[in-house]
Coordinates of C-alpha atoms in Angstrom, one line a residue:
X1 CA 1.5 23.7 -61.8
X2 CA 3.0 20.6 -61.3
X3 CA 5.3 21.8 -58.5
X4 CA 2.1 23.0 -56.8
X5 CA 0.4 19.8 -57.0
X6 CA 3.5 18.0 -55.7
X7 CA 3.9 20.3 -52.4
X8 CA -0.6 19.5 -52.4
X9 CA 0.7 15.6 -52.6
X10 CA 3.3 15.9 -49.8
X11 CA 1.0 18.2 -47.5
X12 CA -1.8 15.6 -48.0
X13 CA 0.4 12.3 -47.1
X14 CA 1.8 14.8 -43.7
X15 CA -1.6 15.5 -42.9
X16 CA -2.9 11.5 -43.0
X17 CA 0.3 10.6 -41.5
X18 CA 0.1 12.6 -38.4
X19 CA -4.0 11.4 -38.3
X20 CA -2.5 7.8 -38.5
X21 CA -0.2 8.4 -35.8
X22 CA -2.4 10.2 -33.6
X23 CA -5.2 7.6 -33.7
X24 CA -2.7 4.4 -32.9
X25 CA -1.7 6.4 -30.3
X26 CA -5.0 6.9 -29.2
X27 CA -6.2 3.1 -29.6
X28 CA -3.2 1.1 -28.2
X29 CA -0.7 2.5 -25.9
X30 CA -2.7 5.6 -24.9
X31 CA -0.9 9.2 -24.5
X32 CA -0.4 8.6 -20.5
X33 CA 2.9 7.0 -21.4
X34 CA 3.8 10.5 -23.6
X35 CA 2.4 13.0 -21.0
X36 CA 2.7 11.1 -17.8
X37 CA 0.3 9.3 -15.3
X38 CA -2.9 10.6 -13.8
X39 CA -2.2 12.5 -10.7
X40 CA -3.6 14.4 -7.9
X41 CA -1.9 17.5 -6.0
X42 CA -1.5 16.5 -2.4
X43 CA -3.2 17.8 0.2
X44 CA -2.7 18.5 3.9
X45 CA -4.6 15.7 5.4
X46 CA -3.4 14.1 8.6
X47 CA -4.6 11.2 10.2
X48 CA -5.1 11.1 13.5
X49 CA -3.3 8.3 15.8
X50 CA -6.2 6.2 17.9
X51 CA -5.8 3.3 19.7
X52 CA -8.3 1.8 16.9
X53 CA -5.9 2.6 14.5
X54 CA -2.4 1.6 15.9
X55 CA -4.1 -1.9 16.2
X56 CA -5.8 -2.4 12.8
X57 CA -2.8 -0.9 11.2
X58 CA -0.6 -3.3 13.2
X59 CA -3.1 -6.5 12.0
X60 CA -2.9 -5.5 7.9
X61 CA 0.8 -4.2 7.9
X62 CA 1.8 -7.6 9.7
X63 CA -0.5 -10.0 8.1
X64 CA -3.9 -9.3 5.7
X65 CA -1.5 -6.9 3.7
X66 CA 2.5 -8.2 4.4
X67 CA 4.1 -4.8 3.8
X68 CA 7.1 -6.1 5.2
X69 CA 7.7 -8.8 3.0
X70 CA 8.1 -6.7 -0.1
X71 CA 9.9 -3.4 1.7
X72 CA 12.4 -5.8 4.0
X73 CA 15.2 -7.9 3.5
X74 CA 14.1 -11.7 4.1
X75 CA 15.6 -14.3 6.1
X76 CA 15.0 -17.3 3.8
X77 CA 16.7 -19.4 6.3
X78 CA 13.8 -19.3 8.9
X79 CA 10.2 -21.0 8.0
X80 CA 8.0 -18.8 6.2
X81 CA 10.9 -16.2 5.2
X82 CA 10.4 -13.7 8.1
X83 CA 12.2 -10.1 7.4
X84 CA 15.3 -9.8 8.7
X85 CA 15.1 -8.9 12.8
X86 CA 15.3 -5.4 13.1
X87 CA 14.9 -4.7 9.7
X88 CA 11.6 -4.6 8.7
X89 CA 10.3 -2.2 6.4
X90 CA 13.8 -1.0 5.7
X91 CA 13.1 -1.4 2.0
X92 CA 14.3 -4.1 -0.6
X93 CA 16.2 -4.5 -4.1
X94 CA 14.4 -7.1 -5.8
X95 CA 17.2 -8.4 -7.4
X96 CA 16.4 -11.7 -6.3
X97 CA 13.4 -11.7 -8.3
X98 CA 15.1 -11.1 -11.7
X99 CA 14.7 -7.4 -11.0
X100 CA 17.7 -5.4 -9.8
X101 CA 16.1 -2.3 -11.0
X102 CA 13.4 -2.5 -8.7
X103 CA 13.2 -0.7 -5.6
X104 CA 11.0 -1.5 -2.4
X105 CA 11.6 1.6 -0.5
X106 CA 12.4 2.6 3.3
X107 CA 9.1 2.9 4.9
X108 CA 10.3 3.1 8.1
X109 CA 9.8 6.5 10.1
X110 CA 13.8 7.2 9.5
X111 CA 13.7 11.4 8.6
X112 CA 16.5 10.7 6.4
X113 CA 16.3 7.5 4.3
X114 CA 13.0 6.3 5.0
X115 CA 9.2 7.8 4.9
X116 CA 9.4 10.3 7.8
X117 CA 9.7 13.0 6.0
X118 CA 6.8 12.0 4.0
X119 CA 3.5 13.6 4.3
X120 CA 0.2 11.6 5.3
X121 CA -0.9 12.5 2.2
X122 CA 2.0 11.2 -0.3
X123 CA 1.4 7.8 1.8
X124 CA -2.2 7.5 0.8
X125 CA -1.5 8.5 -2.7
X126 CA 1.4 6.2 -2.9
X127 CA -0.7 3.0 -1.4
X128 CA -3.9 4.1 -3.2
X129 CA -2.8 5.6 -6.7
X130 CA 0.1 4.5 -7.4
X131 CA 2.2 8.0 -7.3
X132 CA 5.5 8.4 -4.9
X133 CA 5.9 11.2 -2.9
X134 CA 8.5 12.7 -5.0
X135 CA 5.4 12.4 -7.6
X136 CA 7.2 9.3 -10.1
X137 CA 4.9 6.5 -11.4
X138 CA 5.4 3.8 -8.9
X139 CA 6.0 0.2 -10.7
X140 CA 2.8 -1.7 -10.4
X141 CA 4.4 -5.0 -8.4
X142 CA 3.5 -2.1 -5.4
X143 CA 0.1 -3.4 -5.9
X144 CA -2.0 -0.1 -5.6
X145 CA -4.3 -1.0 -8.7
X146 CA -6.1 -3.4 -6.0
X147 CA -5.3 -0.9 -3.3
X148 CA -7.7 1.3 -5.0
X149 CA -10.5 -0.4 -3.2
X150 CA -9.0 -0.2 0.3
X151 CA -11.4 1.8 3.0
X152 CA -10.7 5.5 3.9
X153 CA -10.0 4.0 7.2
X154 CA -7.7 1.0 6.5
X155 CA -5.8 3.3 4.1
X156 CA -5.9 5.5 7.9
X157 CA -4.9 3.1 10.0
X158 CA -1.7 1.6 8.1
X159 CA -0.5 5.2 7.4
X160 CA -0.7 5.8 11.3
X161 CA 1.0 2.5 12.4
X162 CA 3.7 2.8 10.2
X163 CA 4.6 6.1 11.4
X164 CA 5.2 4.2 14.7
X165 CA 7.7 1.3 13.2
X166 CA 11.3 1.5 14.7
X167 CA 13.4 3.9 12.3
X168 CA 15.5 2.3 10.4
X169 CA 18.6 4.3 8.3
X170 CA 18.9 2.3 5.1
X171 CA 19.8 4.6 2.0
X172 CA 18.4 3.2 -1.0
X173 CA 18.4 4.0 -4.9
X174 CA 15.7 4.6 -6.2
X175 CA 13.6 2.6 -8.9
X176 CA 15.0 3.2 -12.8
X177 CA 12.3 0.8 -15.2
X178 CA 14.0 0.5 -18.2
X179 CA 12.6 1.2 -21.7
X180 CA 9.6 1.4 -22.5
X181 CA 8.2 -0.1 -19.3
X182 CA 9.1 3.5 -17.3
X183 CA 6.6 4.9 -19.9
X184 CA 3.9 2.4 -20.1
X185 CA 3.3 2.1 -16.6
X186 CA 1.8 5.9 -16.9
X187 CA -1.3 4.2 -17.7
X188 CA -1.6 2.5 -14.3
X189 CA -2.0 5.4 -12.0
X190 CA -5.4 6.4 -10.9
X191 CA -6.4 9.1 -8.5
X192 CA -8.5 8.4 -5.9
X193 CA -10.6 11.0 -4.5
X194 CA -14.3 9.5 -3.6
X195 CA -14.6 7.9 0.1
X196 CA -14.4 4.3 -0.1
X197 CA -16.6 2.3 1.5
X198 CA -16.3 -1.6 0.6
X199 CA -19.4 -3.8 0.5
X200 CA -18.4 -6.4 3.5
X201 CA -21.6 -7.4 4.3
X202 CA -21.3 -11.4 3.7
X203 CA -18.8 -13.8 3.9
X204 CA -17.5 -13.7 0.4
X205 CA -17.5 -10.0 -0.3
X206 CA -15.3 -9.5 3.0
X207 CA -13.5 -12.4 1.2
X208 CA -13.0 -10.6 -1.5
X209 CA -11.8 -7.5 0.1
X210 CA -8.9 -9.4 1.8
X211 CA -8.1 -11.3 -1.1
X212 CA -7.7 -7.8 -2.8
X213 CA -5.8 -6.5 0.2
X214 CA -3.5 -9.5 -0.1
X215 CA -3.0 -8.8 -3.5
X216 CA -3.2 -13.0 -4.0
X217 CA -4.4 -12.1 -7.8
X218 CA -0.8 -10.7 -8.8
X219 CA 0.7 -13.9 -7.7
X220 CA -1.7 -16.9 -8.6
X221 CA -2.5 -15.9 -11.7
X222 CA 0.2 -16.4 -14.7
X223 CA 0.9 -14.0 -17.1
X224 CA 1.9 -13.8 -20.8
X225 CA 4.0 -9.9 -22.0
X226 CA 3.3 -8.8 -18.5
X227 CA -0.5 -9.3 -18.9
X228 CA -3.0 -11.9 -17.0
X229 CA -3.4 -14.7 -19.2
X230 CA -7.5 -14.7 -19.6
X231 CA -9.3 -17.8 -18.5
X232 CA -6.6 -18.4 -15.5
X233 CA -7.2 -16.1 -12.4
X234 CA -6.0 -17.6 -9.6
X235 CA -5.4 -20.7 -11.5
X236 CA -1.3 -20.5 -9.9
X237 CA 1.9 -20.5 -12.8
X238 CA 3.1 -17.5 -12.2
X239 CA 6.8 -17.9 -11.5
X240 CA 8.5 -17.0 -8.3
X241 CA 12.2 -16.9 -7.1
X242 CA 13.7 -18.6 -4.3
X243 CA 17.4 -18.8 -3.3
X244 CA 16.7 -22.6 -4.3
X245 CA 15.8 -21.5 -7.8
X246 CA 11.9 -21.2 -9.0
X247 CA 8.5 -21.7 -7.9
X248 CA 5.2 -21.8 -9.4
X249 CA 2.3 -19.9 -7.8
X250 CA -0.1 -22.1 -6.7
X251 CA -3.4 -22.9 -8.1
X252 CA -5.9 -22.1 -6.0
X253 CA -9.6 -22.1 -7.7
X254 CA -11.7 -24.4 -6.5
X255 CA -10.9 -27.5 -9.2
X256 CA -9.5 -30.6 -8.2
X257 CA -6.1 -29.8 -9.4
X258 CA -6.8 -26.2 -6.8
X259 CA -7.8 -26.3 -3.5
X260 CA -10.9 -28.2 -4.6
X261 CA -10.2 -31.1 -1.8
X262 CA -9.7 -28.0 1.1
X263 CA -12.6 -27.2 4.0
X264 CA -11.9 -24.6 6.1
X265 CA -9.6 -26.4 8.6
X266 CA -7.2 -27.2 6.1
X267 CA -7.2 -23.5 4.8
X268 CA -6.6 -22.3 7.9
X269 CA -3.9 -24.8 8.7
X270 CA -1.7 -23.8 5.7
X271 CA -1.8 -20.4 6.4
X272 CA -1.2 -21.1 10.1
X273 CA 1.5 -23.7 9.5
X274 CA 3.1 -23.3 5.7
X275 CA 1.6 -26.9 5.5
X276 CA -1.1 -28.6 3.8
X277 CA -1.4 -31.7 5.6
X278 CA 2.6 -32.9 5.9
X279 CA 3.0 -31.3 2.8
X280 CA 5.0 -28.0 3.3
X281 CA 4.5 -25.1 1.2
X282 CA 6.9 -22.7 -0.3
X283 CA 8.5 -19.4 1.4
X284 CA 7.3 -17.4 -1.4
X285 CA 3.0 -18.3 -0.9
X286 CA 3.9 -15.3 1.9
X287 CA 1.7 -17.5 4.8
X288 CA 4.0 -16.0 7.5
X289 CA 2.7 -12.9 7.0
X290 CA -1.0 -14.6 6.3
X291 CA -1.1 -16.9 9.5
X292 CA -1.1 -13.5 11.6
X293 CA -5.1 -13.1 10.5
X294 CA -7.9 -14.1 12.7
X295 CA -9.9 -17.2 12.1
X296 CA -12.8 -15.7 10.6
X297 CA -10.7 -13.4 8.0
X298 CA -9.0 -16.8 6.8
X299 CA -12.5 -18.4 6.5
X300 CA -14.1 -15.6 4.6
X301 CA -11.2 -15.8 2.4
X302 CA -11.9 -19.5 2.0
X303 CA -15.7 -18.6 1.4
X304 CA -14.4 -16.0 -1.1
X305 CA -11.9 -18.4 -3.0
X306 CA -14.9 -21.4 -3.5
X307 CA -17.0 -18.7 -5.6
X308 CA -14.2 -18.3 -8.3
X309 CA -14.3 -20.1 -11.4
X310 CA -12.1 -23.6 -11.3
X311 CA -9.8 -24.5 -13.4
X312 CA -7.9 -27.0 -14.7
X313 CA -4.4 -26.4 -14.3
X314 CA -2.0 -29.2 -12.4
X315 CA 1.2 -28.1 -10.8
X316 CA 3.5 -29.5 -8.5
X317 CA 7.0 -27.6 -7.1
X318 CA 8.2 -30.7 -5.9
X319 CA 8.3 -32.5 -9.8
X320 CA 10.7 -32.1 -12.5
X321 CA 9.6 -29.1 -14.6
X322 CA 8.4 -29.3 -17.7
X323 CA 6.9 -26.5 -20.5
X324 CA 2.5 -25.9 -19.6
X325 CA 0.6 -25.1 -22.8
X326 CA -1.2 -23.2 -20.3
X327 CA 0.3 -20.8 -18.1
X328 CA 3.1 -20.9 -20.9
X329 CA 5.6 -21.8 -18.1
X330 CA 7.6 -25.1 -17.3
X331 CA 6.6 -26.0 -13.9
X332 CA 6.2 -29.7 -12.2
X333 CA 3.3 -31.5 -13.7
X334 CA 3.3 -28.8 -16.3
X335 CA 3.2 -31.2 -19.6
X336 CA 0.5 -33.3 -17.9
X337 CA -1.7 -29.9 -18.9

């Protein structure tokens, strides 16, 4: 009897222990990292090459979107850190970011080492969701959680320009995230199979679309265990790495210690320039890539940028750097916080 009891005991304590297991599962990490990432089968879809398109996809690969400054080489010795002539799009190890796991592909049309043997589809589902064309999670610096909300025809017209980029033959590795990040970004990755049509019809909602295109969130906002710390979108800490050494993101809410003092003329002078007055700006606020956009994309942009919450947070790259209670980061001005 009391044998019978004991294997009733142990069967019990199995039974609540798997229940205990399943449900933190369930409530904090999710099973996407166990069974793998939401994902779509590809289809045939092509997209077809129009004049329309080859220029659109020229003016976001270029500038709203700066593809090239994430899958290129840079030439930090120029202003603005162009890619490397001749180079562009030829991918990138992001060792220089504290990274060296970290893979920008080949998105040149090379058959061999680059995306030319890629169909349309695994380019739209790569940009958009987040999935390669070899179907691994893509890491989420490749910032397709905004690119979710790009236009059917956007998504269209960068697919068809880069199929028209000089081939470049630059074999790569590919990206190995170590433990447990190569499992927790599974939870990332979301198919996209509705048309999407952006609401563009005022000044700050196209705003907001390039801002999202531009992916300026990922960079001005500081994070804390890989998360955005809440209360400080946009509000800049989020640290950067030049050959020099580090660099705050800029805060760029609409406080005083922001871009509070801006109109549109200064706006559209730092992104033309790199400078705010005679002030330059770092390599790393990408405006080489930015200063490519037309006037009134840079001024709905500004429109965009005065309707976000201020806050309070000083920083200064050319000060001594010191710890922020804030952003958590030691940046110039960062004790004055």
């Amino acid at each position: 009897m009391a044998r019978r009891n004991w294997k009733k005991i142990v069967g019990f304590t199995l039974i609540i222990l798997v229940v205990v297991i399943v449900l933190g599962i369930t409530f904090t990490i999710g099973w996407r990292p166990i069974i793998g990432a939401k994902k779509r089968a590809l289809t045939d879809r092509k997209f077809a090459k129009t004049e329309g398109r080859m220029i659109r996809g020229k003016y976001l690969v270029d500038g709203v979107n700066g593809c090239f400054g994430c899958h290129s080489d840079l030439d930090w010795s120029k202003p603005g850190a162009p890619p490397v002539a001749g180079r562009e799009g030829s991918g990138h190890i992001w060792s220089d970011q504290m990274m060296p796991w970290l893979i920008a592909p080949n998105i040149t049309p090379d058959p061999e080492t680059g995306a030319g043997n890629w169909s349309d589809d695994a380019l739209a589902r790569a940009i958009r969701e987040g999935i390669g064309h070899d179907g691994r999670t893509l890491f989420s610096v490749m910032p397709y959680p905004h690119y979710r909300e790009m236009s059917d025809e956007d998504l269209a017209s960068i697919i068809v320009y880069l199929r028209s980029v000089p081939p470049v033959k630059n074999q790569l590795p590919t990206t190995q995230m170590p433990f447990p990040l190569k499992y927790l970004v599974n939870n990332v990755p979301q198919p996209v199979s509705d048309e999407i049509k952006p609401d563009l019809s005022s000044a700050e909602k196209r705003g907001a679309y390039l801002v999202s295109m531009g992916a300026c969130v990922d960079c001005h906002t500081p994070q804390e265990k890989g998360e955005p710390i809440p209360g400080m979108n946009l509000a800049g800490g989020f640290i950067l790495y030049e050959p020099k050494g580090p660099v705050a993101s800029a805060n760029i809410t609409p406080a005083a210690s922001g871009i509070g003092y801006y109109n549109d003329v200064t706006f559209i002078q730092a992104m033309r320039t790199g400078k705010v007055g005679a002030r330059p700006l770092r390599a790393s606020m990408p405006w080489y890539f930015f200063g490519k956009m037309g006037d009134g994309d840079l001024k709905d942009i500004f429109a965009y940028l005065k309707t976000v919450k201020p806050v309070k947070h000083q920083l200064d790259n050319y000060e001594p750097p010191t710890y922020c209670r804030l952003c958590k980061q030691r940046h110039g001005f960062g004790a004055t916080n």
